[in-house]
Coordinates of C-alpha atoms in Angstrom, one line a residue:
X33 CA -20.8 12.0 11.0
X34 CA -20.7 15.5 9.5
X35 CA -19.1 16.7 12.7
X36 CA -16.3 14.2 12.4
X37 CA -12.9 15.6 11.3
X38 CA -11.8 15.3 7.7
X39 CA -9.1 12.7 7.2
X40 CA -8.8 12.8 3.4
X41 CA -9.4 15.9 1.3
X42 CA -8.8 15.7 -2.5
X43 CA -9.2 18.9 -4.4
X44 CA -9.0 19.4 -8.2
X45 CA -7.3 16.1 -8.8
X46 CA -6.4 15.4 -12.5
X47 CA -4.2 12.8 -14.2
X48 CA -3.3 12.9 -17.8
X49 CA -1.8 10.2 -19.9
X50 CA -0.6 12.0 -23.0
X51 CA -3.6 13.7 -24.4
X52 CA -6.1 11.6 -22.4
X53 CA -7.6 12.9 -19.2
X54 CA -8.1 9.8 -17.1
X55 CA -9.1 12.0 -14.1
X56 CA -10.5 15.5 -14.6
X57 CA -10.6 17.9 -11.7
X58 CA -12.1 15.6 -9.1
X59 CA -12.9 16.6 -5.5
X60 CA -13.5 14.0 -2.8
X61 CA -13.4 14.0 1.0
X62 CA -13.8 11.5 3.8
X63 CA -14.5 12.0 7.4
X64 CA -13.3 9.9 10.4
X65 CA -15.5 6.8 10.8
X66 CA -17.1 7.0 7.3
X67 CA -17.6 4.3 4.7
X68 CA -17.4 6.0 1.4
X69 CA -17.9 4.3 -2.0
X70 CA -16.5 5.4 -5.4
X71 CA -18.5 4.0 -8.2
X72 CA -18.9 4.3 -11.9
X73 CA -18.9 2.3 -15.2
X74 CA -15.8 0.5 -16.3
X75 CA -13.2 2.9 -17.5
X76 CA -14.5 5.8 -15.4
X77 CA -11.1 6.4 -13.8
X78 CA -11.7 4.9 -10.4
X79 CA -8.6 2.7 -10.1
X80 CA -6.5 5.5 -11.6
X81 CA -7.9 7.7 -8.8
X82 CA -6.8 5.1 -6.2
X83 CA -3.4 4.9 -7.8
X84 CA -3.0 8.7 -7.5
X85 CA -4.0 8.6 -3.8
X86 CA -1.5 5.8 -3.0
X87 CA 1.5 7.1 -4.9
X88 CA 1.5 4.6 -7.7
X89 CA 0.8 7.6 -10.1
X90 CA 1.8 11.2 -9.6
X91 CA -1.2 13.5 -10.2
X92 CA -0.9 15.9 -13.1
X93 CA -2.5 18.6 -10.9
X94 CA -4.5 18.9 -7.7
X95 CA -4.0 18.3 -4.0
X96 CA -4.3 15.3 -1.7
X97 CA -4.2 15.9 2.0
X98 CA -4.2 13.2 4.7
X99 CA -5.0 14.1 8.3
X100 CA -4.2 11.5 10.9
X101 CA -7.0 11.6 13.5
X102 CA -4.6 10.0 16.0
X103 CA -2.1 12.9 15.9
X104 CA -4.0 15.7 14.2
X105 CA -1.1 16.0 11.7
X106 CA -2.0 16.8 8.1
X107 CA 0.3 15.8 5.3
X108 CA 0.2 16.6 1.6
X109 CA 0.9 13.3 -0.1
X110 CA 1.3 14.4 -3.7
X111 CA 4.3 12.8 -5.2
X112 CA 5.2 10.7 -2.2
X113 CA 6.2 7.1 -2.7
X114 CA 3.7 4.3 -1.9
X115 CA 5.7 3.1 1.1
X116 CA 5.8 6.6 2.6
X117 CA 2.0 7.0 2.2
X118 CA 1.5 3.7 3.9
X119 CA 3.6 4.9 6.8
X120 CA 1.5 8.0 7.1
X121 CA -1.6 5.8 7.5
X122 CA -3.3 5.0 4.2
X123 CA -3.3 1.3 3.1
X124 CA -5.0 -0.4 0.2
X125 CA -5.9 -3.7 -1.4
X126 CA -5.9 -4.4 -5.1
X127 CA -8.5 -5.4 -7.7
X128 CA -6.3 -8.4 -8.6
X129 CA -5.2 -10.2 -5.4
X130 CA -1.5 -9.6 -4.7
X131 CA -0.5 -12.1 -2.0
X132 CA 2.7 -14.1 -1.7
X133 CA 1.2 -17.5 -2.7
X134 CA 3.9 -19.9 -1.3
X135 CA 4.2 -18.0 2.0
X136 CA 2.0 -18.9 4.9
X137 CA -1.1 -16.9 5.9
X138 CA 0.7 -15.6 9.0
X139 CA 3.8 -14.6 7.0
X140 CA 1.7 -12.6 4.5
X141 CA 0.3 -10.5 7.4
X142 CA 3.7 -10.2 9.1
X143 CA 5.0 -8.6 5.9
X144 CA 2.4 -5.8 6.4
X145 CA 4.1 -5.0 9.7
X146 CA 7.4 -4.1 7.9
X147 CA 6.6 -0.3 7.8
X148 CA 6.2 -0.3 11.6
X149 CA 9.4 -2.3 12.5
X150 CA 12.6 -0.8 13.9
X151 CA 15.1 -3.7 13.5
X152 CA 17.1 -3.4 10.3
X153 CA 20.0 -5.3 8.9
X154 CA 22.1 -5.2 12.1
X155 CA 19.2 -6.7 14.1
X156 CA 18.4 -9.3 11.5
X157 CA 22.0 -10.5 11.4
X158 CA 22.9 -10.6 15.1
X159 CA 19.4 -11.4 16.4
X160 CA 19.8 -9.3 19.5
X161 CA 17.2 -9.2 22.3
X162 CA 15.4 -6.2 21.0
X163 CA 15.0 -7.8 17.6
X164 CA 13.6 -11.0 19.1
X165 CA 11.1 -9.1 21.2
X166 CA 10.0 -7.1 18.1
X167 CA 9.6 -10.3 16.1
X168 CA 7.5 -11.9 18.9
X169 CA 5.3 -8.7 19.0
X170 CA 4.9 -8.9 15.2
X171 CA 3.7 -12.5 15.3
X172 CA 1.3 -11.7 18.1
X173 CA -0.2 -8.7 16.3
X174 CA -0.5 -10.6 13.0
X175 CA -2.3 -13.4 14.7
X176 CA -4.7 -11.0 16.4
X177 CA -5.5 -9.5 13.0
X178 CA -6.1 -13.0 11.5
X179 CA -8.5 -13.6 14.3
X180 CA -10.3 -10.4 13.4
X181 CA -10.8 -11.5 9.8
X182 CA -11.6 -15.1 10.7
X183 CA -8.4 -16.8 9.4
X184 CA -6.6 -17.6 12.6
X185 CA -7.1 -21.3 12.2
X186 CA -5.2 -21.3 8.9
X187 CA -2.1 -19.4 10.0
X188 CA 0.3 -22.1 8.7
X189 CA -1.6 -22.7 5.4
X190 CA 0.0 -21.4 2.2
X191 CA -1.9 -18.4 0.9
X192 CA -2.4 -20.1 -2.5
X193 CA -4.4 -22.9 -0.8
X194 CA -7.1 -20.6 0.6
X195 CA -10.5 -20.1 -1.0
X196 CA -10.9 -17.0 -3.1
X197 CA -12.9 -15.2 -0.5
X198 CA -10.4 -16.1 2.2
X199 CA -7.6 -14.7 0.0
X200 CA -9.5 -11.5 -0.2
X201 CA -9.8 -11.3 3.6
X202 CA -6.1 -12.1 3.9
X203 CA -5.2 -9.2 1.7
X204 CA -7.4 -6.9 3.9
X205 CA -5.6 -8.4 7.0
X206 CA -2.2 -7.5 5.5
X207 CA -3.3 -4.0 4.8
X208 CA -4.6 -3.7 8.4
X209 CA -1.2 -4.8 9.7
X210 CA 0.3 -1.5 8.5
X211 CA -1.9 0.3 11.1
X212 CA -3.9 2.5 8.7
X213 CA -6.5 5.0 9.7
X214 CA -7.8 5.0 6.1
X215 CA -8.3 1.7 4.3
X216 CA -8.8 1.7 0.5
X217 CA -10.5 -1.4 -0.9
X218 CA -10.4 -1.9 -4.7
X219 CA -13.4 -4.1 -5.7
X220 CA -13.2 -6.3 -2.5
X221 CA -16.3 -8.4 -3.5
X222 CA -15.2 -9.2 -7.0
X223 CA -15.6 -12.9 -7.7
X224 CA -17.2 -13.6 -4.4
X225 CA -20.3 -15.8 -4.0
X226 CA -23.2 -14.4 -1.9
X227 CA -22.1 -16.0 1.3
X228 CA -18.6 -14.6 1.0
X229 CA -20.0 -11.2 0.1
X230 CA -22.2 -11.3 3.3
X231 CA -19.1 -12.1 5.4
X232 CA -17.2 -9.3 3.7
X233 CA -19.9 -6.8 4.6
X234 CA -19.8 -7.9 8.2
X235 CA -16.0 -7.6 8.2
X236 CA -16.0 -4.1 6.7
X237 CA -18.5 -2.9 9.3
X238 CA -16.3 -4.5 12.1
X239 CA -13.2 -2.7 10.7
X240 CA -15.0 0.6 10.6
X241 CA -16.4 0.2 14.1
X242 CA -12.9 -0.2 15.4
X243 CA -11.8 3.2 14.3
X244 CA -10.9 2.9 10.6
X245 CA -12.4 4.8 7.7
X246 CA -13.1 3.1 4.4
X247 CA -13.0 4.2 0.8
X248 CA -14.0 1.4 -1.6
X249 CA -14.5 0.9 -5.3
X250 CA -17.2 -1.7 -6.0
X251 CA -19.5 -2.8 -8.8
X252 CA -21.8 -4.7 -6.5
X253 CA -24.5 -2.1 -6.1
X254 CA -26.4 -4.0 -3.3
X255 CA -23.2 -4.0 -1.3
X256 CA -22.5 -0.3 -2.0
X257 CA -26.0 0.8 -1.1
X258 CA -26.0 -1.3 2.1
X259 CA -22.6 -0.2 3.4
X260 CA -22.0 3.3 2.3
X261 CA -22.6 6.5 4.3
X262 CA -21.8 8.5 1.1
X263 CA -21.2 7.7 -2.5
X264 CA -19.1 9.5 -5.2
X265 CA -19.8 8.7 -8.8
X266 CA -17.4 9.0 -11.7
X267 CA -17.8 8.8 -15.4
X268 CA -15.2 9.5 -18.1
X269 CA -12.8 10.7 -15.5
X270 CA -15.2 13.3 -14.0
X271 CA -17.2 13.3 -10.8
X272 CA -20.8 13.4 -11.9
X273 CA -22.6 13.0 -8.5
X274 CA -22.2 12.6 -4.8
X275 CA -24.5 12.1 -1.8
X276 CA -26.2 9.5 0.3
X277 CA -27.2 6.2 -1.3
X278 CA -30.7 7.4 -1.6
X279 CA -29.7 10.6 -3.3
X280 CA -27.3 8.8 -5.7
X281 CA -29.8 6.1 -6.6
X282 CA -32.3 8.7 -7.8
X283 CA -29.8 11.0 -9.6
X284 CA -30.6 11.2 -13.3
X285 CA -26.9 11.7 -14.3
X286 CA -26.0 8.4 -12.5
X287 CA -28.8 6.5 -14.1
X288 CA -27.7 7.8 -17.5
X289 CA -24.1 6.8 -16.9
X290 CA -25.1 3.3 -16.1
X291 CA -28.0 2.7 -18.5
X292 CA -26.9 5.0 -21.3
X293 CA -30.2 6.8 -21.6
X294 CA -31.8 10.0 -20.3
X295 CA -34.2 9.7 -17.4
X296 CA -36.7 12.3 -16.4
X297 CA -35.7 14.0 -13.1

């Protein structure tokens, strides 16, 4: 994995809210094919970090470079809008599920294809042949993604009628519909029961095996230690550790951050 190309390189990232440093000079990198976890106690700055990566917040300082392994092109995404960052190839899910509850399962995934479509107002109004072909391709692609996440039998169900775990998988499906090479998952196992968590682990491994890289925030340490190739640890906005699951598990600074006490090295 260390020979794989870098697809995300974050250097010196900081984000201030007034006099509060929510993120303080954080470095992080991800290579093609990796599953990387970002962990830390509540309030450590993890979701703020995600929001800076995906354009919801503009960093106060630092650099964020995305390198598309499909084209070799590197883009600095600082200050770009979320939709532009999605077009480059980084998609995310949210800690709080953000589906369209009264739309069907299929329609929710089709919305994710919007950044890859070419038919605009003219095509939507006049429904020319090119627009109809593109719409058919969107439906086919969306259905294939739903098969991948195990929701193809519920294509016409309203999203609000799905179980909690299925709604989580639907949100991942919608993110996959944007054709990302890097997928950011913000607490994907939150609220799941053990069976749903087991299914999620299998799904994340499948997604990674098909060429995607994963960065996830997660509080389920069993899931993190099982899935991750590498782990970055934050506390009070700073990166305090990084390494393999075994290295992080034994790191005194990590133990102190979670347990609030010093541990002999």
